[in-house]
Short mmCIF file of C-alpha atoms and ligand atoms in Angstrom, two decimals:
data_model
loop_
_atom_site.label_atom_id
_atom_site.label_comp_id
_atom_site.label_asym_id
_atom_site.label_seq_id
_atom_site.Cartn_x
_atom_site.Cartn_y
_atom_site.Cartn_z
CA MET A 239 48.40 -33.83 -156.97
CA PRO A 240 51.68 -35.98 -156.89
CA THR A 241 52.12 -38.01 -160.09
CA TYR A 242 52.24 -41.74 -159.64
CA PRO A 243 55.70 -42.95 -160.94
CA PRO A 244 55.98 -45.79 -163.24
CA GLU A 245 56.72 -48.93 -161.32
CA PRO A 246 60.34 -49.90 -161.41
CA PHE A 247 59.53 -53.42 -162.33
CA ARG A 248 56.89 -55.20 -164.39
CA ILE A 249 54.48 -58.32 -163.50
CA LYS A 250 55.73 -61.89 -164.12
CA VAL A 251 53.37 -63.78 -161.71
CA ILE A 252 49.93 -62.69 -160.58
CA GLU A 253 47.36 -63.64 -157.93
CA PRO A 254 43.68 -63.32 -158.71
CA ILE A 255 41.45 -61.35 -156.39
CA ARG A 256 37.73 -61.37 -156.44
CA LEU A 257 35.15 -58.62 -155.54
CA VAL A 258 32.75 -59.95 -153.36
CA PRO A 259 29.20 -58.58 -154.53
CA PRO A 260 27.79 -56.14 -151.73
CA GLU A 261 24.80 -58.31 -150.81
CA GLU A 262 27.37 -60.71 -149.37
CA ARG A 263 29.57 -58.38 -147.21
CA GLU A 264 27.07 -57.74 -144.75
CA ALA A 265 27.10 -61.17 -143.60
CA LYS A 266 30.53 -61.76 -143.98
CA LEU A 267 31.09 -58.71 -141.45
CA LYS A 268 28.64 -60.00 -139.04
CA GLU A 269 30.36 -63.61 -138.83
CA ALA A 270 33.58 -61.87 -138.03
CA GLY A 271 32.34 -59.85 -135.09
CA TYR A 272 32.89 -56.64 -137.17
CA ASN A 273 36.60 -57.28 -136.65
CA LEU A 274 38.32 -57.34 -140.14
CA PHE A 275 41.24 -59.34 -138.76
CA SER A 276 38.52 -62.37 -138.09
CA MET A 277 37.59 -62.12 -142.02
CA LYS A 278 38.86 -64.44 -144.58
CA ALA A 279 41.35 -62.83 -146.94
CA GLU A 280 39.53 -64.45 -149.90
CA ASP A 281 36.57 -62.04 -149.05
CA ILE A 282 38.76 -58.96 -149.46
CA PHE A 283 39.25 -57.20 -152.56
CA ILE A 284 41.99 -54.79 -151.70
CA ASP A 285 43.78 -55.94 -148.68
CA LEU A 286 45.54 -52.51 -146.99
CA LEU A 287 45.55 -54.25 -143.34
CA THR A 288 49.27 -54.35 -143.11
CA ASP A 289 52.35 -53.62 -145.33
CA SER A 290 54.14 -56.56 -142.93
CA GLY A 291 55.25 -59.57 -144.68
CA THR A 292 52.64 -58.70 -147.62
CA GLY A 293 54.92 -57.50 -150.14
CA ALA A 294 55.80 -59.36 -153.64
CA MET A 295 59.35 -60.95 -153.51
CA SER A 296 61.45 -60.29 -156.58
CA GLN A 297 63.02 -62.97 -159.08
CA GLU A 298 66.18 -62.72 -157.31
CA GLN A 299 64.63 -63.53 -154.14
CA TRP A 300 62.93 -66.49 -155.02
CA ALA A 301 65.91 -67.82 -156.66
CA ALA A 302 67.68 -67.18 -153.45
CA VAL A 303 64.96 -69.15 -151.69
CA MET A 304 65.89 -72.32 -153.87
CA ARG A 305 69.51 -71.63 -152.50
CA GLY A 306 68.51 -71.84 -148.76
CA ASP A 307 70.64 -74.19 -146.84
CA GLU A 308 68.65 -76.11 -144.31
CA SER A 309 71.43 -77.29 -142.21
CA TYR A 310 70.37 -77.01 -138.67
CA ALA A 311 73.67 -75.16 -137.48
CA GLY A 312 75.92 -72.90 -139.28
CA ALA A 313 73.88 -72.79 -142.67
CA ARG A 314 75.33 -70.99 -145.60
CA SER A 315 72.25 -68.83 -145.62
CA PHE A 316 72.93 -67.66 -142.19
CA TYR A 317 76.38 -66.72 -143.29
CA ARG A 318 74.88 -64.77 -146.21
CA LEU A 319 72.54 -63.07 -144.06
CA LYS A 320 75.25 -62.04 -141.86
CA ALA A 321 77.27 -60.55 -144.36
CA ALA A 322 74.15 -58.21 -145.38
CA VAL A 323 73.43 -57.34 -141.91
CA GLU A 324 76.92 -56.54 -141.24
CA ASP A 325 77.35 -54.45 -144.16
CA ILE A 326 74.02 -52.39 -143.69
CA PHE A 327 73.91 -51.93 -139.93
CA GLY A 328 77.27 -52.51 -138.80
CA PHE A 329 76.35 -53.62 -135.30
CA LYS A 330 78.75 -56.17 -133.84
CA TYR A 331 76.54 -59.03 -133.08
CA PHE A 332 72.96 -60.52 -134.43
CA VAL A 333 70.52 -63.25 -134.20
CA PRO A 334 67.63 -63.75 -136.71
CA ALA A 335 64.15 -64.25 -135.28
CA HIS A 336 60.88 -64.97 -136.81
CA GLN A 337 59.70 -61.58 -136.72
CA GLY A 338 59.93 -58.26 -135.11
CA ARG A 339 57.91 -59.27 -131.83
CA ALA A 340 60.09 -62.03 -131.46
CA ALA A 341 63.16 -59.74 -131.37
CA GLU A 342 61.24 -57.71 -128.85
CA ASN A 343 60.15 -60.41 -126.81
CA ILE A 344 64.02 -61.78 -126.21
CA LEU A 345 65.25 -58.33 -125.77
CA SER A 346 62.42 -57.46 -123.05
CA ALA A 347 63.22 -60.95 -121.66
CA CYS A 348 66.99 -60.08 -121.34
CA LEU A 349 66.54 -56.42 -120.03
CA VAL A 350 63.27 -55.35 -118.76
CA LYS A 351 62.40 -55.93 -114.90
CA PRO A 352 58.99 -55.10 -113.38
CA GLY A 353 58.47 -51.52 -112.60
CA GLN A 354 60.90 -50.18 -115.19
CA TYR A 355 60.40 -47.69 -117.91
CA VAL A 356 61.31 -47.87 -121.93
CA PRO A 357 60.95 -44.36 -123.50
CA SER A 358 60.64 -44.11 -127.23
CA ASN A 359 59.09 -41.52 -129.46
CA MET A 360 56.15 -43.93 -129.92
CA HIS A 361 56.01 -47.74 -129.33
CA PHE A 362 54.04 -49.87 -131.82
CA ASP A 363 51.65 -52.13 -130.15
CA THR A 364 53.51 -55.61 -130.08
CA THR A 365 56.76 -53.57 -128.53
CA ASP A 366 54.38 -52.00 -126.18
CA ALA A 367 52.83 -55.20 -125.22
CA ASN A 368 56.01 -56.97 -124.72
CA ILE A 369 57.28 -54.17 -122.14
CA ARG A 370 54.12 -54.57 -120.65
CA ALA A 371 54.21 -58.44 -120.49
CA ARG A 372 57.57 -58.22 -118.59
CA GLY A 373 56.12 -55.83 -115.78
CA GLY A 374 57.55 -52.81 -117.44
CA ARG A 375 55.84 -49.48 -118.62
CA PRO A 376 56.35 -48.25 -122.34
CA ILE A 377 56.41 -44.54 -122.65
CA ASN A 378 55.65 -42.26 -125.45
CA LEU A 379 57.60 -39.07 -126.07
CA VAL A 380 57.06 -37.84 -129.53
CA ILE A 381 56.94 -34.06 -130.08
CA ASP A 382 53.49 -32.65 -129.95
CA GLU A 383 53.19 -31.86 -133.70
CA ALA A 384 52.79 -35.67 -134.24
CA PHE A 385 49.36 -35.20 -132.75
CA ASP A 386 48.12 -32.44 -134.97
CA PRO A 387 46.96 -34.36 -138.23
CA ALA A 388 47.27 -30.84 -140.48
CA ASN A 389 50.79 -30.01 -139.36
CA PRO A 390 52.93 -30.45 -142.25
CA HIS A 391 56.30 -30.91 -140.02
CA PRO A 392 58.54 -32.71 -142.04
CA PHE A 393 59.90 -35.08 -139.23
CA LYS A 394 56.73 -35.70 -137.34
CA GLY A 395 58.34 -38.80 -135.89
CA ASN A 396 60.98 -36.92 -133.76
CA MET A 397 61.29 -37.61 -130.12
CA ASP A 398 60.57 -34.35 -127.91
CA ILE A 399 64.27 -34.27 -126.36
CA ALA A 400 63.07 -31.63 -123.49
CA LYS A 401 60.44 -34.15 -122.57
CA LEU A 402 63.12 -37.06 -122.74
CA LYS A 403 65.60 -35.43 -120.60
CA ALA A 404 62.72 -34.43 -118.22
CA PHE A 405 61.51 -37.99 -118.08
CA ILE A 406 64.95 -39.55 -117.13
CA GLU A 407 65.80 -36.85 -114.56
CA LYS A 408 62.21 -37.66 -112.84
CA THR A 409 62.40 -41.52 -113.14
CA GLY A 410 66.17 -42.12 -112.84
CA ALA A 411 68.24 -43.45 -115.29
CA GLU A 412 68.39 -46.81 -112.91
CA LYS A 413 64.88 -47.30 -113.87
CA ILE A 414 65.18 -47.30 -117.66
CA PRO A 415 67.11 -50.66 -118.85
CA PHE A 416 67.38 -49.31 -122.57
CA GLY A 417 65.61 -46.58 -124.39
CA MET A 418 64.18 -46.71 -128.00
CA VAL A 419 62.93 -44.77 -131.19
CA THR A 420 60.86 -46.40 -133.99
CA VAL A 421 61.63 -45.33 -137.52
CA THR A 422 59.45 -44.28 -139.12
CA ASN A 423 56.90 -43.72 -136.36
CA ASN A 424 54.17 -46.45 -137.12
CA ALA A 425 51.79 -45.53 -134.30
CA GLY A 426 51.97 -41.81 -135.47
CA GLY A 427 51.49 -41.67 -139.24
CA GLY A 428 54.45 -43.62 -140.35
CA GLN A 429 56.27 -40.05 -140.22
CA PRO A 430 60.08 -40.18 -140.07
CA VAL A 431 62.73 -39.04 -137.39
CA SER A 432 65.50 -36.76 -138.49
CA MET A 433 69.30 -37.38 -138.23
CA GLU A 434 69.60 -34.48 -136.25
CA ASN A 435 66.88 -35.80 -133.72
CA LEU A 436 68.50 -39.37 -133.70
CA LYS A 437 71.95 -37.66 -132.74
CA ALA A 438 70.30 -35.79 -129.78
CA ILE A 439 68.05 -38.95 -128.63
CA ALA A 440 71.54 -40.70 -128.77
CA GLU A 441 73.52 -38.27 -126.85
CA VAL A 442 70.76 -37.96 -124.10
CA TYR A 443 70.54 -41.79 -123.39
CA HIS A 444 74.06 -42.16 -123.39
CA SER A 445 74.76 -39.22 -121.27
CA HIS A 446 73.04 -41.36 -118.76
CA LYS A 447 74.61 -44.66 -119.66
CA ILE A 448 71.24 -45.90 -121.05
CA PRO A 449 71.69 -48.42 -124.08
CA PHE A 450 69.73 -47.23 -127.17
CA PHE A 451 67.89 -49.51 -129.54
CA ILE A 452 66.16 -48.56 -132.56
CA ASP A 453 62.88 -50.12 -133.94
CA ALA A 454 64.08 -50.53 -137.56
CA ALA A 455 60.95 -51.90 -139.23
CA ARG A 456 60.90 -49.19 -141.86
CA TYR A 457 64.40 -47.53 -141.70
CA ALA A 458 64.92 -47.59 -145.43
CA GLU A 459 61.85 -45.72 -145.81
CA ASN A 460 63.07 -43.19 -142.89
CA CYS A 461 66.55 -42.97 -144.54
CA TYR A 462 65.00 -41.81 -148.00
CA PHE A 463 62.86 -39.25 -146.22
CA ILE A 464 66.13 -37.82 -144.54
CA LYS A 465 67.81 -37.91 -148.14
CA GLN A 466 64.73 -35.94 -149.36
CA ARG A 467 64.29 -33.59 -146.68
CA GLU A 468 67.11 -32.99 -144.30
CA SER A 469 69.97 -30.50 -145.21
CA GLY A 470 73.17 -32.04 -145.93
CA TYR A 471 71.89 -35.56 -147.05
CA ALA A 472 70.88 -35.13 -150.59
CA SER A 473 73.99 -36.49 -152.20
CA LYS A 474 74.39 -39.36 -149.50
CA SER A 475 73.18 -42.74 -150.49
CA VAL A 476 70.40 -44.40 -148.46
CA LYS A 477 73.09 -47.02 -147.18
CA GLU A 478 75.32 -44.55 -146.24
CA ILE A 479 72.70 -42.67 -144.21
CA ALA A 480 71.55 -45.98 -142.91
CA ARG A 481 75.09 -46.83 -141.48
CA GLU A 482 75.47 -43.36 -139.80
CA MET A 483 71.75 -43.74 -138.25
CA PHE A 484 72.98 -47.19 -136.69
CA SER A 485 76.19 -46.06 -135.76
CA LEU A 486 74.46 -43.93 -133.02
CA ALA A 487 72.82 -46.80 -131.39
CA ASP A 488 73.66 -49.77 -129.33
CA GLY A 489 71.26 -52.27 -131.20
CA MET A 490 68.07 -52.66 -132.99
CA THR A 491 64.91 -54.70 -133.32
CA MET A 492 63.64 -55.25 -136.68
CA SER A 493 60.76 -56.85 -138.44
CA ALA A 494 62.29 -57.84 -141.43
CA LYS A 495 58.55 -58.22 -142.97
CA LYS A 496 58.56 -54.43 -143.56
CA ASP A 497 61.61 -52.97 -145.44
CA ALA A 498 63.62 -56.34 -146.13
CA ILE A 499 60.52 -57.25 -148.19
CA VAL A 500 60.14 -60.74 -147.05
CA ASN A 501 57.22 -62.58 -146.08
CA ILE A 502 58.58 -63.77 -142.47
CA GLY A 503 61.42 -62.60 -140.75
CA GLY A 504 63.20 -60.32 -138.19
CA LEU A 505 66.65 -59.22 -136.53
CA LEU A 506 67.94 -58.83 -133.43
CA CYS A 507 71.12 -56.67 -133.25
CA MET A 508 73.62 -55.44 -130.74
CA ASN A 509 77.02 -54.32 -129.50
CA ASP A 510 77.21 -55.62 -126.25
CA GLU A 511 78.70 -58.98 -125.85
CA THR A 512 77.40 -60.02 -122.45
CA LEU A 513 73.72 -59.00 -123.63
CA PHE A 514 74.60 -61.09 -126.78
CA GLN A 515 75.16 -64.09 -124.60
CA ASN A 516 71.96 -63.86 -123.05
CA VAL A 517 69.99 -63.20 -126.12
CA LYS A 518 71.52 -66.44 -127.55
CA ASN A 519 70.25 -68.41 -124.66
CA GLU A 520 66.82 -67.06 -124.68
CA LEU A 521 66.81 -67.56 -128.38
CA ILE A 522 67.53 -71.10 -128.12
CA LEU A 523 64.54 -71.34 -125.57
CA ARG A 524 62.07 -69.64 -127.44
CA GLU A 525 63.24 -69.32 -131.03
CA GLY A 526 65.57 -71.85 -132.35
CA PHE A 527 69.35 -72.22 -132.64
CA PRO A 528 71.23 -68.82 -133.22
CA THR A 529 72.18 -69.69 -136.85
CA TYR A 530 68.61 -69.67 -137.83
CA GLY A 531 66.49 -68.15 -134.97
CA GLY A 532 62.89 -69.64 -136.08
CA LEU A 533 63.21 -69.26 -139.60
CA ALA A 534 64.05 -71.89 -142.39
CA GLY A 535 67.38 -71.37 -144.21
CA ARG A 536 65.49 -70.31 -147.33
CA ASP A 537 64.08 -67.52 -145.33
CA LEU A 538 67.39 -66.24 -144.35
CA ASP A 539 68.26 -66.13 -147.86
CA ALA A 540 65.12 -64.31 -149.01
CA MET A 541 66.16 -61.54 -146.04
CA ALA A 542 69.67 -61.46 -147.23
CA VAL A 543 68.58 -60.59 -150.78
CA GLY A 544 65.45 -58.21 -149.70
CA LEU A 545 67.83 -56.10 -147.41
CA TYR A 546 69.55 -54.72 -150.46
CA GLU A 547 66.31 -54.45 -152.62
CA GLY A 548 64.80 -52.26 -149.48
CA ILE A 549 67.37 -49.86 -149.84
CA ASP A 550 67.21 -49.45 -153.86
CA GLU A 551 66.80 -45.72 -154.33
CA ALA A 552 64.69 -46.40 -157.52
CA TYR A 553 62.59 -48.53 -155.44
CA LEU A 554 62.23 -46.31 -152.61
CA SER A 555 61.35 -43.24 -154.65
CA TYR A 556 58.35 -45.09 -156.15
CA ARG A 557 57.32 -46.22 -152.93
CA LEU A 558 57.18 -43.04 -151.30
CA ALA A 559 55.52 -41.55 -154.30
CA GLN A 560 53.04 -44.17 -154.27
CA THR A 561 51.79 -43.36 -150.68
CA ALA A 562 51.82 -39.72 -151.56
CA TYR A 563 49.76 -40.31 -154.38
CA LEU A 564 47.18 -41.84 -152.47
CA VAL A 565 47.41 -39.63 -149.67
CA ALA A 566 46.53 -36.87 -152.34
CA ARG A 567 43.66 -38.67 -153.93
CA ILE A 568 41.88 -39.55 -150.57
CA ASN A 569 42.40 -35.85 -149.42
CA GLU A 570 40.89 -34.57 -152.55
CA ALA A 571 37.71 -36.96 -151.72
CA GLY A 572 37.28 -34.71 -148.72
CA ILE A 573 38.94 -36.93 -146.31
CA PRO A 574 41.39 -35.56 -143.99
CA SER A 575 44.77 -37.66 -143.32
CA ILE A 576 47.73 -37.26 -141.09
CA GLN A 577 50.06 -34.86 -143.11
CA PRO A 578 52.39 -34.94 -144.62
CA ALA A 579 52.18 -38.34 -146.18
CA GLY A 580 53.98 -41.19 -144.27
CA GLY A 581 56.29 -43.52 -145.78
CA HIS A 582 54.02 -47.08 -145.84
CA ALA A 583 50.46 -45.96 -145.44
CA VAL A 584 47.83 -43.39 -145.33
CA TYR A 585 46.44 -42.66 -141.84
CA LEU A 586 42.85 -41.40 -142.12
CA ASP A 587 41.55 -38.98 -139.50
CA ALA A 588 38.78 -41.20 -138.65
CA GLN A 589 37.78 -38.29 -135.61
CA ALA A 590 37.47 -35.79 -138.17
CA VAL A 591 35.37 -38.19 -140.58
CA LEU A 592 32.85 -39.45 -137.79
CA PRO A 593 33.02 -36.38 -135.27
CA HIS A 594 29.71 -37.35 -133.83
CA ILE A 595 31.17 -40.87 -132.67
CA PRO A 596 32.85 -40.40 -129.34
CA GLN A 597 36.27 -42.45 -128.80
CA SER A 598 34.39 -44.80 -126.33
CA GLU A 599 32.56 -45.79 -129.44
CA PHE A 600 35.56 -46.49 -131.74
CA PRO A 601 35.44 -44.10 -134.77
CA GLY A 602 38.36 -45.76 -136.50
CA GLN A 603 36.73 -49.24 -136.20
CA ALA A 604 33.32 -47.68 -137.36
CA LEU A 605 35.34 -46.42 -140.48
CA ALA A 606 36.99 -49.59 -141.13
CA VAL A 607 33.97 -51.58 -141.19
CA GLU A 608 32.32 -49.07 -143.43
CA LEU A 609 35.38 -49.36 -146.11
CA TYR A 610 34.72 -53.16 -146.17
CA ARG A 611 30.98 -52.67 -146.75
CA GLU A 612 31.45 -50.18 -149.13
CA GLY A 613 34.49 -51.60 -151.27
CA ALA A 614 35.57 -54.90 -149.81
CA ILE A 615 38.73 -53.07 -148.75
CA ARG A 616 40.53 -53.99 -145.43
CA GLY A 617 42.32 -51.45 -143.32
CA VAL A 618 43.38 -51.28 -139.63
CA GLU A 619 42.12 -49.13 -136.65
CA ILE A 620 44.81 -47.32 -134.92
CA GLY A 621 42.96 -45.67 -131.99
CA SER A 622 40.99 -46.92 -128.92
CA VAL A 623 40.62 -50.34 -130.07
CA MET A 624 44.13 -50.62 -130.15
CA PHE A 625 45.74 -48.43 -127.96
CA ALA A 626 43.13 -47.46 -125.02
CA TYR A 627 44.36 -49.17 -121.82
CA PRO A 628 43.46 -48.58 -117.91
CA ASP A 629 45.91 -46.60 -116.24
CA PRO A 630 47.87 -48.94 -114.13
CA ASP A 631 47.83 -46.73 -111.06
CA THR A 632 44.17 -45.29 -111.31
CA GLY A 633 42.40 -47.97 -113.35
CA LYS A 634 40.93 -45.25 -115.67
CA MET A 635 40.81 -45.75 -119.18
CA ILE A 636 43.46 -43.71 -121.20
CA TYR A 637 42.48 -43.07 -124.61
CA PRO A 638 44.83 -42.16 -127.51
CA LYS A 639 45.19 -38.82 -128.98
CA LEU A 640 44.39 -39.85 -132.07
CA GLU A 641 41.61 -42.07 -133.81
CA LEU A 642 42.92 -43.05 -137.15
CA LEU A 643 42.08 -45.77 -139.86
CA ARG A 644 45.53 -46.99 -141.19
CA LEU A 645 45.37 -48.14 -144.99
CA ALA A 646 48.98 -49.55 -145.25
CA ILE A 647 50.48 -50.38 -148.71
CA PRO A 648 51.99 -53.85 -149.43
CA ARG A 649 55.20 -53.48 -151.23
CA ARG A 650 55.57 -53.78 -155.17
CA THR A 651 51.93 -55.15 -154.89
CA TYR A 652 49.13 -53.06 -156.07
CA THR A 653 48.82 -50.64 -159.12
CA GLN A 654 47.68 -46.93 -159.43
CA THR A 655 44.10 -48.56 -160.48
CA HIS A 656 43.75 -50.22 -157.29
CA MET A 657 44.86 -46.88 -155.57
CA ASP A 658 42.10 -44.87 -157.25
CA TYR A 659 39.65 -47.60 -156.51
CA VAL A 660 40.16 -46.96 -152.93
CA ALA A 661 40.09 -43.04 -152.81
CA ASP A 662 36.77 -43.26 -155.12
CA THR A 663 35.42 -45.89 -152.52
CA LEU A 664 36.11 -43.39 -149.53
CA ALA A 665 34.61 -40.68 -151.39
CA LYS A 666 31.35 -42.37 -151.34
CA ILE A 667 31.59 -43.01 -148.02
CA LYS A 668 32.20 -39.65 -147.25
CA ALA A 669 29.15 -38.57 -148.86
CA ARG A 670 26.93 -40.66 -146.04
CA ALA A 671 29.22 -40.29 -143.18
CA ALA A 672 26.84 -38.79 -140.89
CA SER A 673 24.62 -41.95 -141.02
CA ILE A 674 27.38 -44.09 -139.81
CA ARG A 675 27.37 -45.22 -136.04
CA GLY A 676 29.49 -46.65 -133.37
CA TYR A 677 30.55 -50.10 -131.69
CA LYS A 678 30.77 -51.55 -128.56
CA PHE A 679 32.86 -54.66 -127.45
CA THR A 680 31.08 -58.05 -127.21
CA TYR A 681 34.51 -59.78 -126.44
CA ALA A 682 37.99 -57.97 -125.78
CA PRO A 683 41.28 -59.69 -124.41
CA GLU A 684 43.48 -57.71 -122.02
CA LEU A 685 46.55 -57.14 -124.43
CA LEU A 686 46.55 -56.53 -128.21
CA ARG A 687 42.90 -56.69 -127.98
CA HIS A 688 42.24 -55.59 -131.63
CA PHE A 689 43.39 -58.89 -133.01
CA THR A 690 40.61 -61.23 -131.53
CA ALA A 691 38.17 -58.55 -130.14
CA ARG A 692 34.34 -58.75 -131.35
CA PHE A 693 31.97 -56.00 -131.81
CA GLU A 694 28.48 -55.24 -132.25
CA PRO A 695 26.95 -52.16 -133.83
CA LEU A 696 25.25 -49.23 -131.61
C1 LIG B 51 51.88 -53.46 -138.92
F1 LIG B 51 47.71 -54.59 -136.71
N1 LIG B 51 53.65 -53.92 -137.49
O1 LIG B 51 52.33 -52.15 -138.81
P1 LIG B 51 56.16 -58.32 -136.42
N2 LIG B 51 57.58 -52.65 -134.78
C2 LIG B 51 57.09 -51.86 -135.71
C3 LIG B 51 55.90 -52.37 -136.56
O2 LIG B 51 55.28 -51.75 -137.36
C4 LIG B 51 55.74 -53.93 -136.18
C5 LIG B 51 56.58 -54.44 -135.03
C6 LIG B 51 57.46 -53.68 -134.58
C7 LIG B 51 52.61 -54.60 -138.22
C8 LIG B 51 52.33 -55.77 -138.30
C9 LIG B 51 51.12 -55.80 -137.23
O3 LIG B 51 48.30 -55.06 -134.13
C10 LIG B 51 49.26 -55.36 -135.11
O4 LIG B 51 57.00 -58.63 -137.59
C11 LIG B 51 57.12 -50.48 -135.78
O5 LIG B 51 54.68 -57.93 -136.83
O6 LIG B 51 56.23 -59.06 -134.98
C12 LIG B 51 54.68 -54.50 -136.90
O7 LIG B 51 56.72 -56.61 -136.08
C13 LIG B 51 56.39 -55.91 -134.98
C14 LIG B 51 49.89 -55.20 -137.25
C15 LIG B 51 51.39 -55.76 -135.87
C16 LIG B 51 48.75 -55.08 -136.42
C17 LIG B 51 50.53 -55.59 -134.68
O8 LIG B 51 51.17 -53.77 -139.82
#
């Protein structure tokens, strides 16, 4: 059992949470259409829906908020953010955006044409949907080990280089406006990508003159895994590893709500000047003037500070150990999850816990509902609700390879006792798993359906 490290911070401000009595939970579930996105936050005890924008900001970040310069154009806050972005990522140009998907939307609007393809290890759902929304097709080429939950491969987020080469040969580079990789791979267990693999990806894209963009939402956690697991990196700083990573790419999108530990914010960086001009025009249309990009000056300042706190190694070491601890406690309770522990979340193998529920009846969603029913804990399904799409050529439903329930850990927010409560709750569910039933949709939109879908128990 990994030890739970002492937090490298202490608590100065608290936010009360309330445990809704079990007898009130059923009505709340029914009212929400059995979709945890539709529940009131006040009815959740431990909220592991996402690690996005839910972290605790530090005293330095709150102090920075007070320094926010709310000038419409050329604010001091923008220049402080610019200095941090240039120092850590090293790209020639950047714009702020209000969050990751805004950066993805702008990049897709500028580059993706109908019928084109964008490969990655695995796109997360907003990237996937933004490419589809422009008529493009997202393609996932992660290594096969990623689909074997028990396989302990240290870099399970790696792209399969042979598959990537074969895909480009078959499709033609002219149909690929840019290629991506997601670090860490959120859709596949929060698993890291190795530097060796990043170098190989860059080489393949560049040999075909395909621009390479990194989805950098959790780059700092990925860099710390490289430091821990990849030979030659133990004595390098996370910042040095990050600089090496981004020097391989032509740009990046980032949801700053993750590794920059802010409640709102995003980045779009690039080296190409013409693209930068087009991005700025698109940004002005949809987000705001290029020196604020849909954010307040105070948000830019919080991000400038948070970018450095996100690469602090005492913090990262605690962060990854907290996740590993929760994974170990949950596994000890007899619930299998993707191995090894990822960076930001535990990914429960819902299909293994509920083998009697077929994919068409959403085992991940069933487990999510049960976790609320048992302990007022909120997670998110990452399975057929989120990722089953009809094939655009045949119309036949394509199901994802894994049915997962993700418990994402907000940064600097919950303690060891909270993690123990989650593991103990799952142990109780495990004891009565055979009696749990599946769900069917009563409403589902076409794209990103998990946010607003409604269900009925079967
Ligand atoms: C999450 F239920 N992730 O993991 P934005 N890239 C990557 C992400 O993980 C990501 C974005 C881009 C979220 C929030 C979320 O269906 C959901 O700042 C690797 O959220 O726009 C976001 O960044 C987009 C939760 C997103 C969901 C979509 O929890």
